[in-house]
Every structure is written in structure tokens, then in C-alpha cells.
Short mmCIF file of C-alpha atoms and ligand atoms in Angstrom, two decimals:
data_model
loop_
_atom_site.label_atom_id
_atom_site.label_comp_id
_atom_site.label_asym_id
_atom_site.label_seq_id
_atom_site.Cartn_x
_atom_site.Cartn_y
_atom_site.Cartn_z
CA MET A 1 -3.01 4.84 -27.79
CA ASN A 2 0.70 3.70 -27.82
CA GLY A 3 2.49 2.82 -24.99
CA ASP A 4 4.32 6.11 -24.06
CA ARG A 5 1.13 8.01 -24.14
CA GLN A 6 -0.58 5.68 -21.85
CA ASN A 7 2.12 6.14 -19.46
CA ASP A 8 1.95 10.10 -19.90
CA SER A 9 -1.80 10.09 -19.32
CA LEU A 10 -1.48 8.00 -16.26
CA THR A 11 1.05 10.35 -14.66
CA GLU A 12 -1.23 13.33 -15.31
CA SER A 13 -4.25 11.05 -13.81
CA ARG A 14 -2.23 10.37 -10.87
CA GLU A 15 -1.77 13.90 -9.67
CA GLU A 16 -5.38 14.80 -10.68
CA LEU A 17 -6.68 11.82 -8.51
CA TRP A 18 -4.39 12.84 -5.70
CA GLN A 19 -5.75 16.32 -5.74
CA ALA A 20 -9.10 15.04 -5.82
CA LEU A 21 -8.60 12.67 -3.00
CA GLY A 22 -6.90 15.43 -0.96
CA GLU A 23 -10.18 17.54 -1.30
CA PHE A 24 -12.32 14.46 -0.47
CA ASP A 25 -13.98 15.24 -3.99
CA GLU A 26 -15.62 11.73 -4.86
CA THR A 27 -17.42 13.02 -7.96
CA ARG A 28 -14.02 14.40 -9.25
CA ALA A 29 -12.08 11.53 -8.33
CA ILE A 30 -14.46 9.21 -10.20
CA ALA A 31 -14.44 11.46 -13.17
CA VAL A 32 -10.58 11.32 -13.20
CA VAL A 33 -10.76 7.48 -13.00
CA ARG A 34 -13.32 7.29 -15.99
CA ARG A 35 -11.20 9.65 -18.16
CA ALA A 36 -8.13 7.35 -17.29
CA LEU A 37 -10.04 4.41 -18.57
CA GLY A 38 -10.73 6.11 -21.85
CA THR A 39 -14.43 5.01 -21.48
CA ALA A 40 -15.42 7.58 -23.71
CA GLU A 41 -13.63 5.62 -26.33
CA PHE A 42 -15.52 2.54 -25.57
CA LYS A 43 -19.33 1.81 -26.80
CA GLN A 44 -20.94 1.09 -23.71
CA THR A 45 -22.74 -1.75 -25.18
CA HIS A 46 -22.83 -5.63 -24.63
CA ASP A 47 -22.16 -5.99 -28.41
CA ILE A 48 -18.55 -5.22 -28.54
CA ASP A 49 -15.72 -7.07 -30.20
CA VAL A 50 -13.06 -9.09 -28.76
CA SER A 51 -10.29 -6.84 -29.17
CA THR A 52 -12.06 -3.94 -27.60
CA ALA A 53 -13.03 -5.94 -24.81
CA GLU A 54 -9.25 -7.00 -24.30
CA GLN A 55 -8.49 -3.09 -24.58
CA MET A 56 -10.95 -2.39 -21.83
CA ARG A 57 -9.72 -5.03 -19.69
CA ALA A 58 -6.10 -3.84 -20.03
CA ALA A 59 -7.29 -0.34 -19.53
CA GLY A 60 -9.36 -1.30 -16.32
CA GLU A 61 -6.08 -3.58 -14.85
CA ARG A 62 -3.99 -0.53 -15.51
CA VAL A 63 -6.38 1.96 -13.61
CA LEU A 64 -6.75 -0.38 -10.71
CA LEU A 65 -2.97 -1.35 -10.26
CA GLU A 66 -1.18 1.81 -11.65
CA LEU A 67 -3.69 4.63 -10.72
CA ILE A 68 -5.53 3.61 -7.64
CA ALA A 69 -3.14 1.50 -5.62
CA PRO A 70 -0.36 3.88 -5.91
CA ALA A 71 -2.73 6.63 -4.37
CA GLN A 72 -3.49 4.33 -1.48
CA GLU A 73 0.22 3.70 -0.96
CA ARG A 74 0.56 7.64 -1.14
CA VAL A 75 -2.13 7.84 1.57
CA GLY A 76 -0.09 5.42 3.84
CA LEU A 77 2.99 7.47 3.43
CA ALA A 78 1.05 10.73 4.45
CA TRP A 79 -0.19 9.14 7.35
CA ALA A 80 3.07 7.55 8.65
CA ALA A 81 4.42 11.28 8.17
CA ASP A 82 1.60 12.37 10.21
CA ASP A 83 0.58 14.83 7.29
CA ILE A 84 -2.93 13.53 7.44
CA THR A 85 -5.45 12.20 10.12
CA VAL A 86 -7.03 8.70 10.49
CA ALA A 87 -10.35 10.26 9.69
CA GLN A 88 -8.77 11.81 6.31
CA GLU A 89 -7.28 8.38 5.47
CA HIS A 90 -10.64 6.76 5.97
CA ALA A 91 -12.50 9.27 3.97
CA VAL A 92 -9.87 8.75 1.09
CA THR A 93 -10.13 4.93 1.35
CA ALA A 94 -13.62 5.02 0.92
CA ILE A 95 -13.41 7.04 -2.08
CA SER A 96 -10.71 4.88 -3.49
CA GLU A 97 -13.27 1.83 -3.06
CA ARG A 98 -15.81 3.75 -5.07
CA CYS A 99 -13.14 4.40 -7.81
CA VAL A 100 -12.72 0.71 -7.79
CA ALA A 101 -16.30 0.13 -8.20
CA ALA A 102 -16.45 2.77 -11.00
CA VAL A 103 -13.92 0.65 -12.85
CA ALA A 104 -15.84 -2.66 -12.33
CA ASP A 105 -19.08 -0.83 -13.68
CA ALA A 106 -17.25 0.45 -16.70
CA THR A 107 -15.43 -2.57 -17.77
CA ALA A 108 -18.39 -5.16 -16.85
CA PRO A 109 -19.38 -4.96 -20.80
CA ALA A 110 -16.03 -6.62 -21.60
CA LEU A 111 -16.58 -9.53 -19.25
CA PHE A 112 -18.69 -12.24 -21.20
CA GLY A 113 -18.09 -15.74 -20.12
CA PRO A 114 -17.31 -18.51 -19.79
CA PHE A 115 -15.33 -18.37 -16.60
CA THR A 116 -11.70 -19.54 -16.43
CA GLY A 117 -12.61 -21.09 -13.17
CA ARG A 118 -13.83 -19.97 -9.50
CA VAL A 119 -11.73 -18.78 -6.78
CA LEU A 120 -12.19 -17.21 -3.54
CA VAL A 121 -10.45 -14.10 -2.13
CA ALA A 122 -10.55 -13.15 1.48
CA CYS A 123 -8.52 -11.32 4.36
CA VAL A 124 -7.23 -13.22 7.16
CA ASP A 125 -8.97 -13.40 10.44
CA GLY A 126 -8.13 -9.60 12.11
CA GLU A 127 -7.25 -8.10 8.82
CA TRP A 128 -9.22 -4.93 8.17
CA HIS A 129 -6.95 -3.86 4.92
CA ALA A 130 -9.76 -4.90 2.40
CA MET A 131 -8.74 -2.78 -0.29
CA PRO A 132 -5.74 -5.03 -1.27
CA ALA A 133 -7.93 -8.06 -1.57
CA LEU A 134 -10.41 -5.99 -3.59
CA LEU A 135 -7.69 -5.02 -5.99
CA VAL A 136 -6.73 -8.73 -6.50
CA SER A 137 -10.32 -10.00 -6.95
CA GLU A 138 -11.22 -7.26 -9.45
CA VAL A 139 -8.07 -8.02 -11.56
CA LEU A 140 -8.78 -11.75 -11.62
CA ARG A 141 -12.41 -11.02 -12.43
CA MET A 142 -11.10 -8.97 -15.61
CA ARG A 143 -8.91 -11.99 -16.34
CA GLY A 144 -11.86 -14.19 -16.63
CA TRP A 145 -12.34 -15.71 -13.21
CA ARG A 146 -15.45 -16.24 -11.26
CA VAL A 147 -14.36 -14.55 -7.88
CA ASP A 148 -16.17 -14.86 -4.51
CA TYR A 149 -14.70 -11.86 -2.59
CA LEU A 150 -15.37 -12.15 1.16
CA GLY A 151 -13.67 -8.83 2.09
CA ALA A 152 -12.06 -7.96 5.51
CA GLN A 153 -11.34 -10.36 8.66
CA VAL A 154 -12.82 -13.75 7.60
CA PRO A 155 -12.71 -16.19 10.58
CA THR A 156 -11.00 -19.44 9.33
CA GLU A 157 -13.89 -21.78 9.97
CA TYR A 158 -16.22 -19.89 7.69
CA LEU A 159 -13.72 -19.29 5.17
CA VAL A 160 -13.33 -23.31 5.05
CA ALA A 161 -17.07 -23.73 4.92
CA HIS A 162 -17.52 -21.36 2.07
CA VAL A 163 -14.90 -22.65 0.10
CA GLN A 164 -16.30 -26.21 0.56
CA ARG A 165 -19.88 -25.09 -0.32
CA THR A 166 -18.64 -23.06 -3.76
CA ARG A 167 -15.93 -25.64 -4.51
CA ALA A 168 -13.63 -23.01 -5.40
CA GLN A 169 -10.36 -24.03 -7.14
CA ALA A 170 -8.15 -21.81 -4.80
CA VAL A 171 -8.34 -19.69 -1.89
CA LEU A 172 -6.43 -16.31 -2.05
CA LEU A 173 -5.54 -15.12 1.16
CA SER A 174 -4.59 -11.40 1.73
CA SER A 175 -2.75 -9.92 4.70
CA SER A 176 -1.03 -6.60 5.58
CA ILE A 177 -0.32 -6.79 9.13
CA PRO A 178 2.36 -9.44 10.22
CA THR A 179 1.11 -9.91 13.67
CA LEU A 180 -1.87 -11.93 12.05
CA LEU A 181 0.56 -14.56 10.59
CA PRO A 182 -0.16 -17.29 12.88
CA GLY A 183 -3.96 -16.74 12.16
CA ALA A 184 -2.86 -16.94 8.54
CA HIS A 185 -0.99 -19.87 8.86
CA ASN A 186 -3.89 -21.65 10.48
CA ALA A 187 -5.92 -20.62 7.68
CA ILE A 188 -3.62 -21.89 5.05
CA ALA A 189 -3.33 -25.27 6.89
CA SER A 190 -6.98 -25.47 7.32
CA CYS A 191 -7.74 -24.89 3.64
CA GLN A 192 -5.16 -27.14 2.39
CA SER A 193 -6.29 -29.92 4.66
CA VAL A 194 -9.80 -29.94 2.70
CA GLY A 195 -7.70 -30.30 -0.40
CA VAL A 196 -7.77 -26.59 -1.54
CA PRO A 197 -4.60 -24.88 -2.65
CA VAL A 198 -3.76 -21.66 -1.04
CA LEU A 199 -2.26 -18.39 -2.91
CA ALA A 200 -1.04 -15.82 -0.27
CA GLY A 201 -0.17 -12.36 -0.71
CA GLY A 202 0.12 -8.86 0.92
CA ALA A 203 2.75 -7.20 2.98
CA ALA A 204 2.22 -9.34 5.90
CA PHE A 205 4.18 -12.41 4.05
CA GLY A 206 7.24 -10.62 4.20
CA PRO A 207 9.90 -9.88 1.54
CA GLN A 208 9.40 -12.07 -1.33
CA GLY A 209 6.62 -13.96 0.50
CA CYS A 210 9.21 -15.62 2.70
CA TYR A 211 6.60 -16.20 5.53
CA ALA A 212 4.00 -17.82 2.72
CA ARG A 213 6.59 -20.23 1.79
CA LEU A 214 7.25 -20.97 5.60
CA MET A 215 3.80 -21.76 5.76
CA ARG A 216 3.82 -23.87 2.67
CA ALA A 217 1.55 -21.45 0.67
CA GLU A 218 2.02 -20.35 -2.94
CA TRP A 219 2.92 -16.62 -2.94
CA ALA A 220 2.66 -13.90 -5.99
CA PRO A 221 3.87 -10.27 -5.30
CA ASP A 222 0.76 -8.65 -6.80
CA ALA A 223 -2.49 -9.17 -8.45
CA ARG A 224 -0.81 -9.78 -11.99
CA GLY A 225 1.42 -12.12 -10.37
CA ALA A 226 -1.65 -14.01 -8.85
CA ALA A 227 -3.45 -14.17 -12.37
CA THR A 228 -0.24 -15.72 -13.81
CA LEU A 229 0.23 -18.51 -11.04
CA LEU A 230 -3.70 -19.12 -11.37
CA GLY A 231 -3.39 -19.34 -15.16
CA MET A 232 -0.66 -22.05 -14.59
CA GLY A 233 -3.03 -24.01 -12.42
CA PRO A 234 -2.64 -23.82 -8.70
CA GLY A 235 -0.67 -26.80 -7.35
CA GLU A 236 -2.74 -29.21 -5.35
CA PRO A 237 -2.00 -29.65 -1.79
CA GLY A 238 0.15 -32.59 -1.14
CA GLU A 239 -0.93 -35.79 0.68
CA ASP A 240 0.73 -34.55 3.69
CA ALA A 241 -1.55 -31.36 3.68
CA ALA A 242 -3.64 -32.22 6.64
CA ARG A 243 -1.54 -31.25 9.34
CA LEU A 244 -1.40 -28.99 12.36
CA PRO A 245 0.45 -25.66 11.53
CA ASP A 246 2.99 -26.09 14.25
CA MET A 247 4.50 -29.03 12.24
CA ASP A 248 5.66 -26.62 9.52
CA LEU A 249 8.00 -24.63 12.16
CA PRO A 250 10.06 -27.16 14.26
CA HIS A 251 11.24 -24.25 16.49
CA LEU A 252 8.07 -23.91 17.95
CA GLY A 253 8.87 -26.81 19.96
CA ASP A 254 10.67 -24.72 22.48
CA GLN A 255 7.52 -23.05 23.60
CA GLU A 256 8.75 -19.81 23.29
CA TYR A 257 5.83 -18.35 21.25
CA SER A 258 3.05 -19.93 23.23
CA MET A 259 4.67 -18.66 26.66
CA ILE A 260 5.11 -14.99 25.09
CA ARG A 261 1.45 -15.21 24.02
CA ARG A 262 0.28 -16.32 27.27
CA SER A 263 2.08 -14.14 29.41
CA LYS A 264 1.28 -11.03 27.09
CA LEU A 265 -0.83 -8.98 29.44
CA GLN A 266 2.01 -9.05 32.17
CA LEU A 267 4.74 -8.60 29.73
CA VAL A 268 3.12 -5.14 28.64
CA LYS A 269 2.21 -4.15 32.22
CA GLN A 270 5.72 -4.32 33.38
CA THR A 271 7.30 -2.98 30.24
CA LEU A 272 5.00 0.02 30.73
CA THR A 273 6.23 0.50 34.40
CA ASP A 274 9.95 0.20 33.39
CA VAL A 275 9.40 2.51 30.44
CA GLU A 276 7.93 5.03 32.92
CA GLU A 277 11.24 4.78 34.82
CA GLY A 278 13.57 4.97 32.12
CA PHE A 279 11.72 7.82 30.22
CA PRO A 280 10.61 10.26 33.10
CA GLU A 281 8.98 12.84 30.38
CA MET A 282 6.11 10.12 30.46
CA ARG A 283 4.98 11.14 33.68
CA ARG A 284 3.56 14.34 32.20
CA TYR A 285 1.72 12.50 29.49
CA THR A 286 -2.04 13.20 28.89
CA ALA A 287 -4.32 10.33 29.20
CA SER A 288 -4.59 10.08 25.44
CA GLN A 289 -0.76 9.95 25.15
CA MET A 290 -0.67 7.33 27.70
CA GLU A 291 -3.29 5.30 25.90
CA ARG A 292 -1.22 5.64 22.75
CA THR A 293 1.86 4.34 24.64
CA VAL A 294 0.10 1.35 26.09
CA GLU A 295 -1.05 0.54 22.44
CA ASP A 296 2.46 0.85 21.10
CA ILE A 297 3.90 -1.46 23.61
CA ASP A 298 1.05 -3.68 23.22
CA PHE A 299 2.23 -3.71 19.58
CA ILE A 300 5.79 -4.32 20.32
CA VAL A 301 5.00 -7.51 22.26
CA SER A 302 2.78 -8.57 19.70
CA TYR A 303 5.48 -8.29 16.93
CA LEU A 304 7.90 -9.92 19.29
CA ALA A 305 5.91 -12.81 19.69
CA THR A 306 5.33 -12.91 15.74
CA ALA A 307 9.03 -12.74 15.16
CA VAL A 308 9.44 -15.74 17.44
CA TYR A 309 6.68 -17.37 15.51
CA VAL A 310 8.35 -17.35 12.05
CA ASP A 311 11.61 -17.30 13.84
CA ASP A 312 12.84 -14.27 12.07
CA PRO A 313 14.71 -11.16 13.89
CA GLY A 314 14.15 -9.26 10.52
CA LEU A 315 10.45 -9.23 11.11
CA PHE A 316 10.98 -7.38 14.42
CA THR A 317 13.82 -5.02 13.29
CA ARG A 318 11.70 -3.70 10.59
CA PHE A 319 8.78 -3.23 12.74
CA ILE A 320 11.01 -1.26 15.44
CA THR A 321 12.43 0.88 12.53
CA TRP A 322 9.07 1.45 11.27
CA THR A 323 7.81 2.43 14.90
CA ALA A 324 11.02 4.79 15.00
CA ASP A 325 9.84 6.72 12.29
CA ILE A 326 6.02 7.03 13.24
CA LEU A 327 7.35 8.19 16.42
CA SER A 328 9.76 10.96 15.23
CA ALA A 329 7.11 12.00 12.71
CA ARG A 330 5.00 12.77 15.90
CA GLY A 331 7.47 14.63 17.88
CA VAL A 332 8.14 11.62 20.00
CA PRO A 333 11.97 10.74 20.56
CA PRO A 334 12.38 7.23 19.26
CA ARG A 335 14.95 6.72 21.86
CA CYS A 336 12.00 6.04 24.30
CA LEU A 337 11.94 2.72 22.63
CA HIS A 338 15.12 1.83 24.46
CA PRO A 339 13.81 1.22 27.91
CA ALA A 340 11.01 -0.90 26.14
CA LEU A 341 13.31 -3.21 24.44
CA ASP A 342 15.63 -3.30 27.71
CA SER A 343 12.69 -4.22 30.02
CA LEU A 344 11.49 -7.03 27.59
CA LEU A 345 15.25 -8.23 27.40
CA GLY A 346 15.31 -8.53 31.21
CA GLN A 347 11.92 -10.21 31.35
CA LEU A 348 12.71 -12.67 28.80
CA LYS A 349 16.21 -13.61 29.60
CA ASP A 350 15.34 -17.21 29.51
CA PHE A 351 13.99 -17.21 26.02
CA PRO A 352 17.21 -17.38 23.91
CA ARG A 353 15.25 -16.76 20.70
CA ALA A 354 13.38 -13.97 22.01
CA VAL A 355 16.86 -12.32 23.41
CA GLY A 356 18.38 -12.79 20.07
CA ILE A 357 15.39 -11.07 18.24
CA LEU A 358 15.49 -8.26 20.84
CA ALA A 359 19.11 -7.82 21.01
CA ALA A 360 19.18 -7.64 16.93
CA ALA A 361 16.43 -4.86 17.08
CA ARG A 362 18.29 -2.93 19.95
CA ALA A 363 21.55 -2.90 17.80
C1 LIG B 401 -6.29 2.30 4.02
C2 LIG B 401 -5.51 1.59 5.26
C3 LIG B 401 -5.97 1.20 6.42
C4 LIG B 401 -7.44 1.29 6.48
C5 LIG B 401 -7.94 -0.27 5.76
C6 LIG B 401 -9.31 -0.06 4.94
C7 LIG B 401 -9.67 -0.75 3.84
N1 LIG B 401 -10.67 -0.85 3.23
O1 LIG B 401 -8.58 -1.66 3.35
C8 LIG B 401 -7.76 0.87 8.02
C9 LIG B 401 -8.14 2.38 8.60
C10 LIG B 401 -8.71 -0.08 8.44
C11 LIG B 401 -6.37 0.64 8.62
C12 LIG B 401 -6.02 0.13 9.67
C13 LIG B 401 -4.74 -0.36 10.08
N2 LIG B 401 -3.48 -0.12 9.52
CO1 LIG B 401 -3.44 0.64 7.69
N3 LIG B 401 -3.09 1.17 6.03
C14 LIG B 401 -4.01 1.56 5.02
C15 LIG B 401 -3.18 2.00 3.82
C16 LIG B 401 -3.12 3.57 3.87
C17 LIG B 401 -3.78 1.55 2.52
C18 LIG B 401 -4.04 0.26 2.28
C19 LIG B 401 -4.30 0.00 0.72
O2 LIG B 401 -5.41 0.08 0.53
N4 LIG B 401 -3.05 -0.59 0.18
C20 LIG B 401 -3.16 -0.53 -1.48
C21 LIG B 401 -2.69 -1.76 -1.75
C22 LIG B 401 -2.35 -1.80 -3.29
O3 LIG B 401 -1.72 -2.59 -1.07
P1 LIG B 401 -0.65 -3.73 -1.38
O4 LIG B 401 -0.54 -4.40 -0.02
O5 LIG B 401 0.41 -3.10 -1.99
O6 LIG B 401 -1.47 -4.79 -2.24
C23 LIG B 401 -0.94 -5.27 -3.31
C24 LIG B 401 0.19 -6.39 -3.01
O7 LIG B 401 0.45 -6.43 -1.62
C25 LIG B 401 -0.64 -7.69 -3.56
N5 LIG B 401 -1.58 -8.30 -2.45
C26 LIG B 401 -2.34 -7.94 -1.43
N6 LIG B 401 -3.17 -9.00 -0.99
C27 LIG B 401 -2.77 -9.99 -1.73
C28 LIG B 401 -3.38 -11.34 -1.93
C29 LIG B 401 -2.89 -12.25 -2.77
C30 LIG B 401 -3.30 -13.49 -2.80
C31 LIG B 401 -1.79 -11.99 -3.65
C32 LIG B 401 -1.31 -12.84 -4.43
C33 LIG B 401 -1.38 -10.64 -3.62
C34 LIG B 401 -1.82 -9.61 -2.70
O8 LIG B 401 -1.33 -7.15 -4.59
C35 LIG B 401 -1.90 -6.16 -4.22
C36 LIG B 401 -2.31 -5.49 -5.60
O9 LIG B 401 -1.21 -5.41 -6.58
C37 LIG B 401 -1.81 1.22 3.86
C38 LIG B 401 -0.68 1.80 3.24
C39 LIG B 401 -0.07 0.84 2.30
N7 LIG B 401 1.23 0.94 1.61
O10 LIG B 401 -0.85 -0.25 1.88
C40 LIG B 401 -1.78 1.28 5.55
C41 LIG B 401 -0.87 0.30 6.48
C42 LIG B 401 -1.14 -1.15 5.75
N8 LIG B 401 -1.54 0.38 7.59
C43 LIG B 401 -0.74 0.30 8.60
C44 LIG B 401 -1.37 0.14 10.04
C45 LIG B 401 -0.19 0.38 11.30
C46 LIG B 401 -2.53 -0.04 10.49
C47 LIG B 401 -3.12 -0.26 11.89
C48 LIG B 401 -2.14 -1.12 12.76
C49 LIG B 401 -3.32 1.18 12.45
C50 LIG B 401 -3.64 1.04 13.80
N9 LIG B 401 -2.69 1.50 14.78
O11 LIG B 401 -4.67 0.84 14.45
C51 LIG B 401 -4.57 -0.81 11.62
C52 LIG B 401 -4.53 -2.38 11.54
C53 LIG B 401 -5.68 -2.88 11.33
C54 LIG B 401 -5.89 -4.23 11.09
N10 LIG B 401 -6.16 -5.10 12.27
O12 LIG B 401 -5.90 -4.72 9.93
C55 LIG B 401 0.60 0.19 8.29
C56 LIG B 401 1.32 -1.08 8.19
C57 LIG B 401 2.63 -1.08 8.83
C58 LIG B 401 3.27 -2.23 9.70
N11 LIG B 401 4.48 -2.08 9.88
O13 LIG B 401 2.69 -3.40 9.54
C59 LIG B 401 0.65 0.84 6.78
C60 LIG B 401 1.60 0.17 5.62
C61 LIG B 401 0.56 2.29 6.82
C62 LIG B 401 2.01 2.85 7.07
N12 LIG B 401 2.52 3.40 5.91
O14 LIG B 401 2.59 2.79 7.81
N13 LIG B 401 -5.35 0.85 7.53
#
């Protein structure tokens, strides 16, 4: 197949896969993936030549990153626009996971040793988005790495114990939700302190991985970038790798982050009271609408704390913009965010960095 024809066939497959996912039709989705892999063209035997194996790996990687991953991104957009429910999103993701398994199964004959090396791929503690880490794992496997894939929310102590047990050459940490960054930072510092380099990735680490760099981890934008970096040999942690994470972020010395974390419950409660006053429509909210609102305010305070942690107003402003879009799609006027931000501005008036971050988002 030439390059153009490959692209064409994937464009078609993308629509076919989207339709199959929309009907929660696992059998059809897997058939689309198999067809896109062109498995019919490959002899399903261990006795394959090097160039056929190379072709299988390349096709597998393309299907993972250019067919299945974009479908997941589309699911996210559909959920954000309120076009699909959380249950539908769960159903689709479960099918996508089966599609990844189909790729792994079809390409297995092309993966004969020896291994390039051994790495560990895991999500940070609290992170449920396992699919991005799974895609990274499968791509690395296809590039010849032995991969220990630990999946979602791995507590740091177990991560470190596992890396020591397996003597992995590097830890690849995935996170999609920025509020988990302080925990990710702890995981990065803990792995580095036992001499293991860390490569971070996923949306949580910010534009161009800016937060990964702040936490002294290497970063790659995607699975292919991860493979390239690992191929160059992950940089060993320096002599000063054993450290408390706080030492990377001198601004934490002002205690704003720890004070906000500690008083989070009180901040959420007071914000809820103030929002009710500034947004009288709330008095007619059903119990479940009220529950959502509490969740939203909890989220706002968590994102604010994280922005204070990394000292970046942009993190909070991006989150508030995203929340406004989510609320609009659900028929809730985004202006209901104003009383929440104003309330926090009042409550945190003695915290200059938090005030700056809130004011930037308010503006
Ligand atoms: C499926 C899904 C879920 C599933 C996850 C199930 C699973 N098994 O993964 C469930 C239902 C659990 C879930 C929960 C939530 N989700 Co969700 N979810 C998604 C969705 C639709 C798809 C995730 C996915 O599979 N992505 C596919 C891959 C390709 O994503 P990727 O990040 O681009 O990965 C590539 C790169 O980032 C990079 N990469 C990733 N990791 C790593 C690691 C290394 C080392 C390297 C080098 C590279 C790398 O390489 C990957 C491949 O090239 C996304 C939408 C999206 N755009 O991702 C929302 C999304 C991530 N979720 C979102 C939200 C808000 C949530 C919840 C907070 C919802 C809620 N209120 O409960 C919770 C949070 C739970 C938690 N604590 O983690 C938001 C996040 C927005 C934000 N501002 O933070 C998103 C973006 C949806 C949206 N459009 O708004 N979610």
C-alpha cells in the first residue's frame, strides 16, 4: 500500500469505527480494526520475515494512534457537548479497550525478541484514565520493549516497590487530570530518588509538558515521542535526585497551597452559601442538581489549589473556560461561576498568589 492509500483507508475506517461505537457494537468495531490492520494480508504464523513483521508493527501503531485514539477523543467531545451520557461513554471506552486488545493479538506474531529493554507504565494515584497509558504501553511493546503496564491509579509506594522489583530502566507516568499533579510530583521524585528516570505524559502535564519539566521529569507529547526518547536512552536522575518534591517549587514556601488544601471543606461550604445568594435560581435546584453543584465547587477549589501548587494562572483559567463550556452545553448559564469566583476571592484575600489566579480567571 502507498502512503495515500493508507490514509484514505483510515479515514473510512474512522467513520466506520465511530458508527460501530455509536451503536455499542463490539463485534463490528473489532472487525473494523482488523480490516484497518490489513491482517488478511499478513500470514498469521510465527514464521514471518522481518519486513512483514515491520509492516505489521507499523500498521498496529497506526491503528492504535490514528484510529482508536481519535475515536476516544471524539467520545470526550461528545460527552462535553452533552450528546452522550456517562454510561454511553463507559460503554464505548470498554469497546475501545477490546479494540486495543485485538491489535495486540493480531500483531503478536511480529514481536519476536530480544527486548530493547524493560519499562514500567502506570497512571498516577487517583487517575482513572488508563486508556492513554495502555496506548503508550502497546506502542512501546510493538517497538520491542518489555512493558510492565500497571493501569489506573497506582499508589506511589507500590509503584516504587514494583520498579525496584522489576529493575525497570524507566517509569512512564500518565495523567489526564491536572488536580492530580501534586501526587504525580511525589511519584516522580520518589522514583527518581531510587535512581530511576521518569518520563511523564498526558494532558495533566500541561501545554508542551510544562508541569513535567517543573517537576524535573522528562516529557513526550505522545506514544511515538515516548518511544523516540526511550530509544535515545532515558537520562539518569542526577546526584541531587533524592529530594522532597517541595524543593522543586520554591514558591510553596508561602504556604498558600497547604493552607488552601487544609481549609478546602470550609472553602467549598462557604462558596456554596455565597453562590446560593448570588444566584437565586439555585434555590429551585433538585437534589441531583445540587449534588452536581457541590461537585463543581469542589472541583473549582481543587483546580485553584493545583494552580497555586504549580504557580500558573493559566491552569485555572483553562479549567474555568472548560467548565463554562460544559455548563453551557447542559443549559446552565456560565455566569453562575462569577459568584463562586467572587466568594473565593473574598475568602482568600490574604493569599496574593491565589487572588492573582482567581482574578485572571474572573477577567
Ligand atoms: C474515557 C474517559 C474517561 C473514563 C476513563 C476510562 C479509561 N479506562 O481510560 C472515565 C469514565 C473513568 C473518566 C473519568 C473522568 N473524566 Co474522563 N475522559 C475520557 C475520555 C473520553 C477518553 C480518554 C482516552 O481514552 N483518551 C485517549 C488518549 C489518546 O488520550 P491522550 O491523553 O491524548 O493520550 C495520548 C497523549 O496524551 C500521550 N500520553 C498519555 N499518557 C502518557 C504517558 C506518557 C509517559 C507519555 C510519554 C505520553 C502519554 O500519549 C497518548 C497516546 O499518544 C477523555 C477525552 C480525551 N480527549 O481524552 C475524557 C476526559 C479526559 N475526562 C475528563 C473528565 C472531566 C473526567 C472526570 C473528572 C469526570 C467526572 N466529573 O467524574 C473523571 C475523572 C476521573 C479520574 N479521577 O481520573 C475531561 C478532562 C478535562 C479537564 N479539564 O481536566 C476529558 C478531557 C473529557 C472532556 N472532553 O472534557 N473519563
